[in-house]
Tab-separated table of C-alpha atoms in Angstrom:
chain	number	residue	atom	x	y	z
A	6	MET	CA	-6.757	21.792	-53.599
A	7	THR	CA	-6.645	20.916	-49.870
A	8	SER	CA	-7.837	17.693	-48.619
A	9	LYS	CA	-9.730	17.823	-45.399
A	10	THR	CA	-9.393	14.995	-43.003
A	11	LYS	CA	-11.933	14.317	-40.453
A	12	ASN	CA	-10.820	13.943	-36.870
A	13	THR	CA	-12.018	10.770	-35.423
A	14	LEU	CA	-11.790	9.509	-31.980
A	15	ALA	CA	-10.558	6.024	-31.240
A	16	VAL	CA	-13.477	4.328	-29.702
A	17	GLU	CA	-12.643	1.406	-27.339
A	18	GLU	CA	-15.052	-1.352	-27.575
A	19	TYR	CA	-16.376	-2.959	-24.386
A	20	ASP	CA	-18.147	-6.195	-24.175
A	21	PHE	CA	-20.886	-5.532	-21.630
A	22	GLU	CA	-22.966	-8.508	-22.520
A	23	GLY	CA	-20.050	-10.894	-22.290
A	24	TRP	CA	-18.934	-9.586	-18.943
A	25	THR	CA	-18.884	-12.502	-16.254
A	26	ASP	CA	-17.868	-12.981	-12.807
A	27	GLU	CA	-14.819	-14.820	-14.021
A	28	ALA	CA	-13.903	-11.916	-16.179
A	29	GLU	CA	-14.334	-9.567	-13.213
A	30	ASN	CA	-12.248	-11.779	-10.917
A	31	ALA	CA	-9.555	-11.943	-13.490
A	32	ALA	CA	-9.309	-8.062	-13.997
A	33	LEU	CA	-9.409	-7.737	-10.081
A	34	ALA	CA	-6.493	-10.106	-9.738
A	35	VAL	CA	-4.509	-8.177	-12.348
A	36	LEU	CA	-5.052	-4.869	-10.586
A	37	ALA	CA	-4.181	-6.359	-7.230
A	38	GLY	CA	-1.070	-7.857	-8.503
A	39	GLU	CA	-0.010	-4.618	-10.229
A	40	ASN	CA	-0.464	-2.629	-6.862
A	41	SER	CA	0.954	-5.211	-4.391
A	42	ILE	CA	4.263	-4.304	-2.702
A	43	GLN	CA	6.925	-6.710	-1.821
A	44	TYR	CA	8.522	-6.622	1.658
A	45	VAL	CA	11.188	-8.130	3.935
A	46	ILE	CA	11.907	-7.582	7.607
A	47	SER	CA	15.441	-6.312	7.848
A	48	GLU	CA	18.058	-7.393	10.391
A	49	ASN	CA	17.951	-4.015	11.998
A	50	ARG	CA	14.180	-4.435	12.746
A	51	PHE	CA	12.675	-2.537	9.803
A	52	PHE	CA	9.787	-3.379	7.692
A	53	VAL	CA	11.081	-2.755	4.175
A	54	GLY	CA	8.647	-2.420	1.424
A	55	ARG	CA	9.399	-2.233	-2.285
A	56	PHE	CA	6.662	-0.697	-4.518
A	57	LYS	CA	6.088	-1.624	-8.187
A	58	ASP	CA	8.233	1.486	-9.299
A	59	GLY	CA	11.278	0.261	-7.204
A	60	ARG	CA	10.759	2.767	-4.552
A	61	ILE	CA	11.613	1.266	-1.199
A	62	ILE	CA	10.276	2.478	2.125
A	63	LYS	CA	11.686	1.432	5.511
A	64	THR	CA	9.619	1.647	8.675
A	65	PRO	CA	10.762	0.516	12.181
A	66	LEU	CA	8.925	-2.307	13.666
A	67	VAL	CA	10.343	-1.371	17.133
A	68	LEU	CA	8.801	1.682	18.485
A	69	SER	CA	8.968	3.740	21.725
A	70	VAL	CA	6.043	3.610	23.973
A	71	ASN	CA	5.544	7.413	23.345
A	72	LEU	CA	5.599	6.969	19.602
A	73	LEU	CA	3.074	3.993	19.819
A	74	GLU	CA	0.790	5.915	22.166
A	75	ALA	CA	0.824	8.780	19.636
A	76	VAL	CA	0.110	6.517	16.657
A	77	THR	CA	-2.793	4.479	18.512
A	78	GLY	CA	-4.461	7.866	19.044
A	79	PHE	CA	-5.299	7.684	15.415
A	80	GLU	CA	-6.765	4.169	15.558
A	81	ASP	CA	-10.126	5.299	14.488
A	82	GLN	CA	-8.570	6.305	11.072
A	83	SER	CA	-7.607	3.880	8.250
A	84	ASP	CA	-4.288	1.943	8.182
A	85	VAL	CA	-3.047	4.411	5.488
A	86	GLU	CA	-3.706	7.340	7.730
A	87	GLN	CA	-2.037	5.739	10.598
A	88	ILE	CA	1.085	4.828	8.621
A	89	LYS	CA	1.232	8.452	7.313
A	90	HIS	CA	1.033	9.770	10.752
A	91	LEU	CA	3.784	7.346	12.083
A	92	MET	CA	5.984	8.585	9.034
A	93	GLU	CA	5.314	12.178	10.077
A	94	LEU	CA	6.152	11.558	13.739
A	95	LEU	CA	9.467	9.591	12.538
A	96	GLY	CA	10.355	12.666	10.309
A	97	LYS	CA	10.130	10.542	7.222
A	98	ASP	CA	8.943	13.466	5.073
A	99	GLU	CA	10.306	11.990	1.673
A	100	ASP	CA	8.525	8.733	2.306
A	101	LEU	CA	5.233	10.466	3.467
A	102	GLU	CA	5.411	12.666	0.242
A	103	TYR	CA	5.683	9.358	-1.779
A	104	LEU	CA	2.925	7.686	-0.076
A	105	ASN	CA	0.680	10.745	-0.692
A	106	GLN	CA	1.438	10.413	-4.462
A	107	ALA	CA	1.218	6.675	-4.636
A	108	ASP	CA	-1.701	4.861	-5.950
A	109	ILE	CA	-4.134	4.142	-3.169
A	110	PHE	CA	-4.100	0.305	-3.338
A	111	SER	CA	-0.302	0.233	-3.039
A	112	ALA	CA	-0.465	2.544	0.008
A	113	ILE	CA	-3.192	0.386	1.595
A	114	ASP	CA	-1.180	-2.733	0.906
A	115	TYR	CA	1.974	-1.268	2.458
A	116	ALA	CA	0.061	-0.047	5.587
A	117	GLN	CA	-1.768	-3.207	6.021
A	118	LYS	CA	1.289	-5.514	5.640
A	119	TYR	CA	3.278	-3.138	8.200
A	120	PHE	CA	0.555	-3.298	10.779
A	121	SER	CA	0.107	-7.146	10.330
A	122	MET	CA	3.878	-7.684	10.874
A	123	PHE	CA	3.652	-5.320	13.951
A	124	GLU	CA	0.779	-7.339	15.287
A	125	LYS	CA	2.573	-10.637	14.721
A	126	ILE	CA	5.599	-9.450	16.671
A	127	THR	CA	3.451	-8.388	19.589
A	128	ARG	CA	1.765	-11.686	19.611
A	129	LEU	CA	5.054	-13.548	19.517
A	130	THR	CA	6.421	-11.319	22.296
A	131	MET	CA	3.480	-12.233	24.546
A	132	GLY	CA	4.183	-15.884	23.869
A	133	GLU	CA	1.393	-16.613	21.665
A	134	SER	CA	1.744	-18.705	18.471
A	135	LEU	CA	1.083	-17.434	15.011
A	136	SER	CA	-1.095	-20.307	14.103
């Protein structure tokens, strides 16, 4: 005699009625923390970002006028698209490929932090304060 077993799908239970703004904020904070990159500015003037999987991407903070003009030609695009264009112009194909495969939130975080540091350096160079 053969015994037949019924295939059952594991059903995850969700508490829709108990979902609150606090639960949403907590879930979003976890997601944001999981996708945030860490970064430093190296002595040789690179923005060095480390992704959650340990991948490190280095992007120069000092750019030539020609390179900067090429990148600012994409200013109507998102920060992620701009950083991808910059990597392409720099010939950083492996880093570009990584960013194309990375989760969108980590890629956005890297791009926004890079351009934020670039903006701060520009302001300081012009004699402005950061406060």
